[in-house]
Amino acid sequence: CGSKTSDDTSDSDKVMKVGIPALTNTFDYWQTASGYDLSVIQNVYDTLLILDENDQYTGSLAESWSVADDNMTYTFNLRRGVKFSDGSEFTSADVKFSLEGCIKCEGLSWLYQSLIESVETPDDYTVVIKTPTVTNQLLVILSNSGYNNIVSKAAYEKYGDDYGKSAEAVVGTGPYRVS
């Protein structure tokens, strides 16, 4: 109970410690199915969309989106100026890499292989997802941190098998970073 004002608070004073009843084994989203891991991971990464307090989809990393007349082509316009925790810029390449990672992931492939036919990135801030059939599940999955988190393609490639195993090897756009 000091007399510090918000102007006196440095970044080093802004630390949140989280206690969970088990150790987090990894921050590599594709290498865990643990509810404990996911409860921590969701604070480090963002999804394309979120559900607001009225259960309506709203943008998170996506600023806006549209669905084509065929109801099988979704175009997401990404937020500009978003940075990963390592200072690198968030782009459509990260979304494509993340979604394709989910398609390959043993724990998620069952869902993504039936949901996504292709992911295209016409520019750095646009992602086009094509579904094989008309579905009402794509937005559900893209807004659920248990099924979808956007990772840094560059960081994942840089750290390889060590991604998620140390503080510097966890790179997200979420509200918290691992230190």
PDB file of C-alpha atoms in Angstrom:
ATOM      1  CA  CYS A   1       0.000   0.000   0.000  1.00  0.00           C
ATOM      2  CA  GLY A   2       2.478   2.620  -1.166  1.00  0.00           C
ATOM      3  CA  SER A   3       1.794   6.032  -2.558  1.00  0.00           C
ATOM      4  CA  LYS A   4       2.708   5.207  -6.167  1.00  0.00           C
ATOM      5  CA  THR A   5       0.536   6.678  -8.838  1.00  0.00           C
ATOM      6  CA  SER A   6       0.024   5.064 -12.235  1.00  0.00           C
ATOM      7  CA  ASP A   7       2.626   7.471 -13.630  1.00  0.00           C
ATOM      8  CA  ASP A   8       5.233   6.005 -11.248  1.00  0.00           C
ATOM      9  CA  THR A   9       4.759   2.413 -12.406  1.00  0.00           C
ATOM     10  CA  SER A  10       7.508   1.024 -14.598  1.00  0.00           C
ATOM     11  CA  ASP A  11       7.136  -1.960 -16.908  1.00  0.00           C
ATOM     12  CA  SER A  12       9.075  -4.086 -14.411  1.00  0.00           C
ATOM     13  CA  ASP A  13       6.337  -3.399 -11.827  1.00  0.00           C
ATOM     14  CA  LYS A  14       3.645  -4.757 -14.151  1.00  0.00           C
ATOM     15  CA  VAL A  15       3.968  -8.461 -13.422  1.00  0.00           C
ATOM     16  CA  MET A  16       1.129 -10.895 -13.041  1.00  0.00           C
ATOM     17  CA  LYS A  17       1.846 -14.248 -11.414  1.00  0.00           C
ATOM     18  CA  VAL A  18      -0.581 -17.036 -12.183  1.00  0.00           C
ATOM     19  CA  GLY A  19      -0.981 -20.085  -9.983  1.00  0.00           C
ATOM     20  CA  ILE A  20      -2.369 -23.291 -11.441  1.00  0.00           C
ATOM     21  CA  PRO A  21      -2.485 -26.735  -9.828  1.00  0.00           C
ATOM     22  CA  ALA A  22      -0.028 -28.248 -12.321  1.00  0.00           C
ATOM     23  CA  LEU A  23       3.134 -27.199 -14.105  1.00  0.00           C
ATOM     24  CA  THR A  24       2.761 -25.927 -17.634  1.00  0.00           C
ATOM     25  CA  ASN A  25       4.782 -28.284 -19.807  1.00  0.00           C
ATOM     26  CA  THR A  26       4.928 -26.124 -22.903  1.00  0.00           C
ATOM     27  CA  PHE A  27       3.672 -22.938 -24.496  1.00  0.00           C
ATOM     28  CA  ASP A  28       3.710 -24.675 -27.870  1.00  0.00           C
ATOM     29  CA  TYR A  29       0.026 -24.730 -28.668  1.00  0.00           C
ATOM     30  CA  TRP A  30       0.354 -27.724 -31.011  1.00  0.00           C
ATOM     31  CA  GLN A  31       2.167 -29.874 -28.452  1.00  0.00           C
ATOM     32  CA  THR A  32      -0.398 -29.910 -25.645  1.00  0.00           C
ATOM     33  CA  ALA A  33      -3.930 -30.954 -24.919  1.00  0.00           C
ATOM     34  CA  SER A  34      -3.670 -30.129 -21.233  1.00  0.00           C
ATOM     35  CA  GLY A  35      -6.384 -27.883 -19.898  1.00  0.00           C
ATOM     36  CA  TYR A  36      -3.839 -26.367 -17.518  1.00  0.00           C
ATOM     37  CA  ASP A  37      -1.497 -25.515 -20.376  1.00  0.00           C
ATOM     38  CA  LEU A  38      -4.341 -24.081 -22.460  1.00  0.00           C
ATOM     39  CA  SER A  39      -5.554 -21.922 -19.561  1.00  0.00           C
ATOM     40  CA  VAL A  40      -2.169 -20.190 -19.536  1.00  0.00           C
ATOM     41  CA  ILE A  41      -1.575 -20.266 -23.295  1.00  0.00           C
ATOM     42  CA  GLN A  42      -4.770 -18.325 -24.024  1.00  0.00           C
ATOM     43  CA  ASN A  43      -3.226 -15.315 -22.288  1.00  0.00           C
ATOM     44  CA  VAL A  44      -0.130 -15.305 -24.489  1.00  0.00           C
ATOM     45  CA  TYR A  45      -1.731 -15.753 -27.921  1.00  0.00           C
ATOM     46  CA  ASP A  46      -4.674 -14.177 -29.705  1.00  0.00           C
ATOM     47  CA  THR A  47      -7.316 -15.588 -32.014  1.00  0.00           C
ATOM     48  CA  LEU A  48      -8.663 -13.975 -35.190  1.00  0.00           C
ATOM     49  CA  LEU A  49     -12.053 -13.361 -33.588  1.00  0.00           C
ATOM     50  CA  ILE A  50     -13.575 -13.330 -30.130  1.00  0.00           C
ATOM     51  CA  LEU A  51     -17.087 -13.525 -28.767  1.00  0.00           C
ATOM     52  CA  ASP A  52     -18.176 -10.314 -27.096  1.00  0.00           C
ATOM     53  CA  GLU A  53     -20.363 -10.024 -23.996  1.00  0.00           C
ATOM     54  CA  ASN A  54     -23.469 -10.444 -26.205  1.00  0.00           C
ATOM     55  CA  ASP A  55     -22.145 -13.656 -27.814  1.00  0.00           C
ATOM     56  CA  GLN A  56     -21.519 -11.840 -31.080  1.00  0.00           C
ATOM     57  CA  TYR A  57     -18.345 -12.346 -33.088  1.00  0.00           C
ATOM     58  CA  THR A  58     -16.034  -9.376 -33.079  1.00  0.00           C
ATOM     59  CA  GLY A  59     -12.524  -8.876 -34.345  1.00  0.00           C
ATOM     60  CA  SER A  60      -9.433  -9.653 -32.358  1.00  0.00           C
ATOM     61  CA  LEU A  61      -6.530  -9.980 -34.783  1.00  0.00           C
ATOM     62  CA  ALA A  62      -9.011  -9.626 -37.635  1.00  0.00           C
ATOM     63  CA  GLU A  63     -10.339  -6.119 -38.033  1.00  0.00           C
ATOM     64  CA  SER A  64     -13.214  -7.229 -40.234  1.00  0.00           C
ATOM     65  CA  TRP A  65     -14.333 -10.153 -42.351  1.00  0.00           C
ATOM     66  CA  SER A  66     -16.825 -11.050 -45.013  1.00  0.00           C
ATOM     67  CA  VAL A  67     -18.374 -14.216 -46.380  1.00  0.00           C
ATOM     68  CA  ALA A  68     -18.802 -14.643 -50.128  1.00  0.00           C
ATOM     69  CA  ASP A  69     -22.146 -15.487 -51.688  1.00  0.00           C
ATOM     70  CA  ASP A  70     -21.104 -19.147 -51.931  1.00  0.00           C
ATOM     71  CA  ASN A  71     -20.874 -19.257 -48.089  1.00  0.00           C
ATOM     72  CA  MET A  72     -17.599 -21.156 -48.463  1.00  0.00           C
ATOM     73  CA  THR A  73     -15.108 -18.302 -48.903  1.00  0.00           C
ATOM     74  CA  TYR A  74     -14.215 -16.123 -45.914  1.00  0.00           C
ATOM     75  CA  THR A  75     -12.036 -13.040 -46.271  1.00  0.00           C
ATOM     76  CA  PHE A  76     -10.392 -11.620 -43.160  1.00  0.00           C
ATOM     77  CA  ASN A  77      -8.860  -8.141 -43.071  1.00  0.00           C
ATOM     78  CA  LEU A  78      -6.176  -8.103 -40.394  1.00  0.00           C
ATOM     79  CA  ARG A  79      -5.340  -5.357 -37.937  1.00  0.00           C
ATOM     80  CA  ARG A  80      -2.319  -3.331 -38.921  1.00  0.00           C
ATOM     81  CA  GLY A  81       0.369  -2.390 -36.458  1.00  0.00           C
ATOM     82  CA  VAL A  82      -0.005  -5.484 -34.260  1.00  0.00           C
ATOM     83  CA  LYS A  83       3.337  -6.655 -32.873  1.00  0.00           C
ATOM     84  CA  PHE A  84       4.401  -9.970 -31.459  1.00  0.00           C
ATOM     85  CA  SER A  85       6.046  -9.996 -28.039  1.00  0.00           C
ATOM     86  CA  ASP A  86       9.479 -10.067 -29.732  1.00  0.00           C
ATOM     87  CA  GLY A  87       8.648  -6.832 -31.597  1.00  0.00           C
ATOM     88  CA  SER A  88       8.119  -8.439 -34.998  1.00  0.00           C
ATOM     89  CA  GLU A  89       5.101  -7.500 -37.092  1.00  0.00           C
ATOM     90  CA  PHE A  90       2.007  -9.702 -37.269  1.00  0.00           C
ATOM     91  CA  THR A  91       0.974 -10.479 -40.876  1.00  0.00           C
ATOM     92  CA  SER A  92      -1.198 -12.811 -42.907  1.00  0.00           C
ATOM     93  CA  ALA A  93       1.764 -15.214 -43.226  1.00  0.00           C
ATOM     94  CA  ASP A  94       1.434 -15.882 -39.475  1.00  0.00           C
ATOM     95  CA  VAL A  95      -2.268 -16.679 -39.828  1.00  0.00           C
ATOM     96  CA  LYS A  96      -1.650 -19.013 -42.761  1.00  0.00           C
ATOM     97  CA  PHE A  97       1.185 -20.740 -40.888  1.00  0.00           C
ATOM     98  CA  SER A  98      -0.974 -21.100 -37.765  1.00  0.00           C
ATOM     99  CA  LEU A  99      -3.988 -22.504 -39.589  1.00  0.00           C
ATOM    100  CA  GLU A 100      -1.861 -24.901 -41.623  1.00  0.00           C
ATOM    101  CA  GLY A 101      -0.184 -25.960 -38.372  1.00  0.00           C
ATOM    102  CA  CYS A 102      -3.605 -26.775 -36.935  1.00  0.00           C
ATOM    103  CA  ILE A 103      -4.414 -28.833 -40.036  1.00  0.00           C
ATOM    104  CA  LYS A 104      -1.225 -30.882 -39.454  1.00  0.00           C
ATOM    105  CA  CYS A 105      -1.509 -31.045 -35.646  1.00  0.00           C
ATOM    106  CA  GLU A 106      -2.375 -34.517 -34.374  1.00  0.00           C
ATOM    107  CA  GLY A 107      -4.756 -33.144 -31.760  1.00  0.00           C
ATOM    108  CA  LEU A 108      -6.560 -30.708 -34.079  1.00  0.00           C
ATOM    109  CA  SER A 109      -6.318 -32.214 -37.572  1.00  0.00           C
ATOM    110  CA  TRP A 110      -9.634 -34.054 -37.214  1.00  0.00           C
ATOM    111  CA  LEU A 111     -11.369 -30.707 -36.972  1.00  0.00           C
ATOM    112  CA  TYR A 112      -9.361 -28.573 -39.377  1.00  0.00           C
ATOM    113  CA  GLN A 113      -9.049 -31.068 -42.228  1.00  0.00           C
ATOM    114  CA  SER A 114     -12.824 -31.168 -42.564  1.00  0.00           C
ATOM    115  CA  LEU A 115     -13.200 -27.421 -42.041  1.00  0.00           C
ATOM    116  CA  ILE A 116     -10.539 -25.754 -44.208  1.00  0.00           C
ATOM    117  CA  GLU A 117      -9.845 -26.509 -47.842  1.00  0.00           C
ATOM    118  CA  SER A 118      -7.260 -23.766 -48.379  1.00  0.00           C
ATOM    119  CA  VAL A 119      -5.731 -20.636 -46.888  1.00  0.00           C
ATOM    120  CA  GLU A 120      -4.536 -17.855 -49.188  1.00  0.00           C
ATOM    121  CA  THR A 121      -2.710 -14.621 -48.379  1.00  0.00           C
ATOM    122  CA  PRO A 122      -3.170 -12.148 -51.240  1.00  0.00           C
ATOM    123  CA  ASP A 123      -1.294  -9.495 -49.220  1.00  0.00           C
ATOM    124  CA  ASP A 124       0.194  -8.939 -45.756  1.00  0.00           C
ATOM    125  CA  TYR A 125      -3.145  -8.015 -44.206  1.00  0.00           C
ATOM    126  CA  THR A 126      -5.657 -10.256 -45.959  1.00  0.00           C
ATOM    127  CA  VAL A 127      -6.411 -13.935 -45.400  1.00  0.00           C
ATOM    128  CA  VAL A 128      -8.850 -15.899 -47.558  1.00  0.00           C
ATOM    129  CA  ILE A 129     -10.090 -19.201 -46.154  1.00  0.00           C
ATOM    130  CA  LYS A 130     -12.033 -21.600 -48.335  1.00  0.00           C
ATOM    131  CA  THR A 131     -14.135 -24.336 -46.788  1.00  0.00           C
ATOM    132  CA  PRO A 132     -14.999 -27.581 -48.606  1.00  0.00           C
ATOM    133  CA  THR A 133     -18.689 -27.235 -47.717  1.00  0.00           C
ATOM    134  CA  VAL A 134     -21.010 -24.659 -46.251  1.00  0.00           C
ATOM    135  CA  THR A 135     -20.385 -24.598 -42.506  1.00  0.00           C
ATOM    136  CA  ASN A 136     -21.387 -22.592 -39.486  1.00  0.00           C
ATOM    137  CA  GLN A 137     -18.341 -23.817 -37.538  1.00  0.00           C
ATOM    138  CA  LEU A 138     -15.459 -21.780 -38.990  1.00  0.00           C
ATOM    139  CA  LEU A 139     -16.109 -18.641 -36.949  1.00  0.00           C
ATOM    140  CA  VAL A 140     -16.721 -20.760 -33.846  1.00  0.00           C
ATOM    141  CA  ILE A 141     -13.293 -22.378 -34.180  1.00  0.00           C
ATOM    142  CA  LEU A 142     -11.453 -19.170 -35.143  1.00  0.00           C
ATOM    143  CA  SER A 143     -12.750 -17.469 -31.992  1.00  0.00           C
ATOM    144  CA  ASN A 144     -11.964 -20.294 -29.564  1.00  0.00           C
ATOM    145  CA  SER A 145      -8.529 -20.209 -27.920  1.00  0.00           C
ATOM    146  CA  GLY A 146      -8.853 -23.919 -27.185  1.00  0.00           C
ATOM    147  CA  TYR A 147      -8.833 -24.623 -30.916  1.00  0.00           C
ATOM    148  CA  ASN A 148      -7.081 -21.679 -32.509  1.00  0.00           C
ATOM    149  CA  ASN A 149      -4.182 -19.445 -31.523  1.00  0.00           C
ATOM    150  CA  ILE A 150      -2.058 -17.404 -33.887  1.00  0.00           C
ATOM    151  CA  VAL A 151       1.667 -18.000 -33.505  1.00  0.00           C
ATOM    152  CA  SER A 152       4.641 -16.228 -35.031  1.00  0.00           C
ATOM    153  CA  LYS A 153       5.796 -18.128 -38.103  1.00  0.00           C
ATOM    154  CA  ALA A 154       9.299 -16.648 -37.839  1.00  0.00           C
ATOM    155  CA  ALA A 155       9.674 -17.527 -34.148  1.00  0.00           C
ATOM    156  CA  TYR A 156       8.331 -21.039 -34.625  1.00  0.00           C
ATOM    157  CA  GLU A 157      10.770 -21.644 -37.458  1.00  0.00           C
ATOM    158  CA  LYS A 158      13.627 -20.043 -35.507  1.00  0.00           C
ATOM    159  CA  TYR A 159      13.200 -22.149 -32.359  1.00  0.00           C
ATOM    160  CA  GLY A 160      11.989 -25.364 -34.009  1.00  0.00           C
ATOM    161  CA  ASP A 161      11.570 -28.168 -31.458  1.00  0.00           C
ATOM    162  CA  ASP A 162      12.514 -25.730 -28.678  1.00  0.00           C
ATOM    163  CA  TYR A 163       9.565 -23.431 -29.400  1.00  0.00           C
ATOM    164  CA  GLY A 164       7.506 -22.917 -26.258  1.00  0.00           C
ATOM    165  CA  LYS A 165      10.104 -24.367 -23.884  1.00  0.00           C
ATOM    166  CA  SER A 166      11.710 -21.130 -22.656  1.00  0.00           C
ATOM    167  CA  ALA A 167      10.526 -17.560 -22.137  1.00  0.00           C
ATOM    168  CA  GLU A 168      12.291 -16.198 -25.226  1.00  0.00           C
ATOM    169  CA  ALA A 169      10.890 -19.065 -27.314  1.00  0.00           C
ATOM    170  CA  VAL A 170       7.278 -18.067 -26.631  1.00  0.00           C
ATOM    171  CA  VAL A 171       6.178 -15.360 -29.052  1.00  0.00           C
ATOM    172  CA  GLY A 172       2.550 -14.223 -29.121  1.00  0.00           C
ATOM    173  CA  THR A 173       0.387 -11.146 -29.594  1.00  0.00           C
ATOM    174  CA  GLY A 174      -1.739 -11.759 -26.501  1.00  0.00           C
ATOM    175  CA  PRO A 175      -2.094  -9.447 -23.529  1.00  0.00           C
ATOM    176  CA  TYR A 176       0.696 -11.160 -21.559  1.00  0.00           C
ATOM    177  CA  ARG A 177       4.177 -12.396 -22.335  1.00  0.00           C
ATOM    178  CA  VAL A 178       6.211 -15.070 -20.659  1.00  0.00           C
ATOM    179  CA  SER A 179       9.267 -13.900 -18.749  1.00  0.00           C
TER     180      SER A 179
END
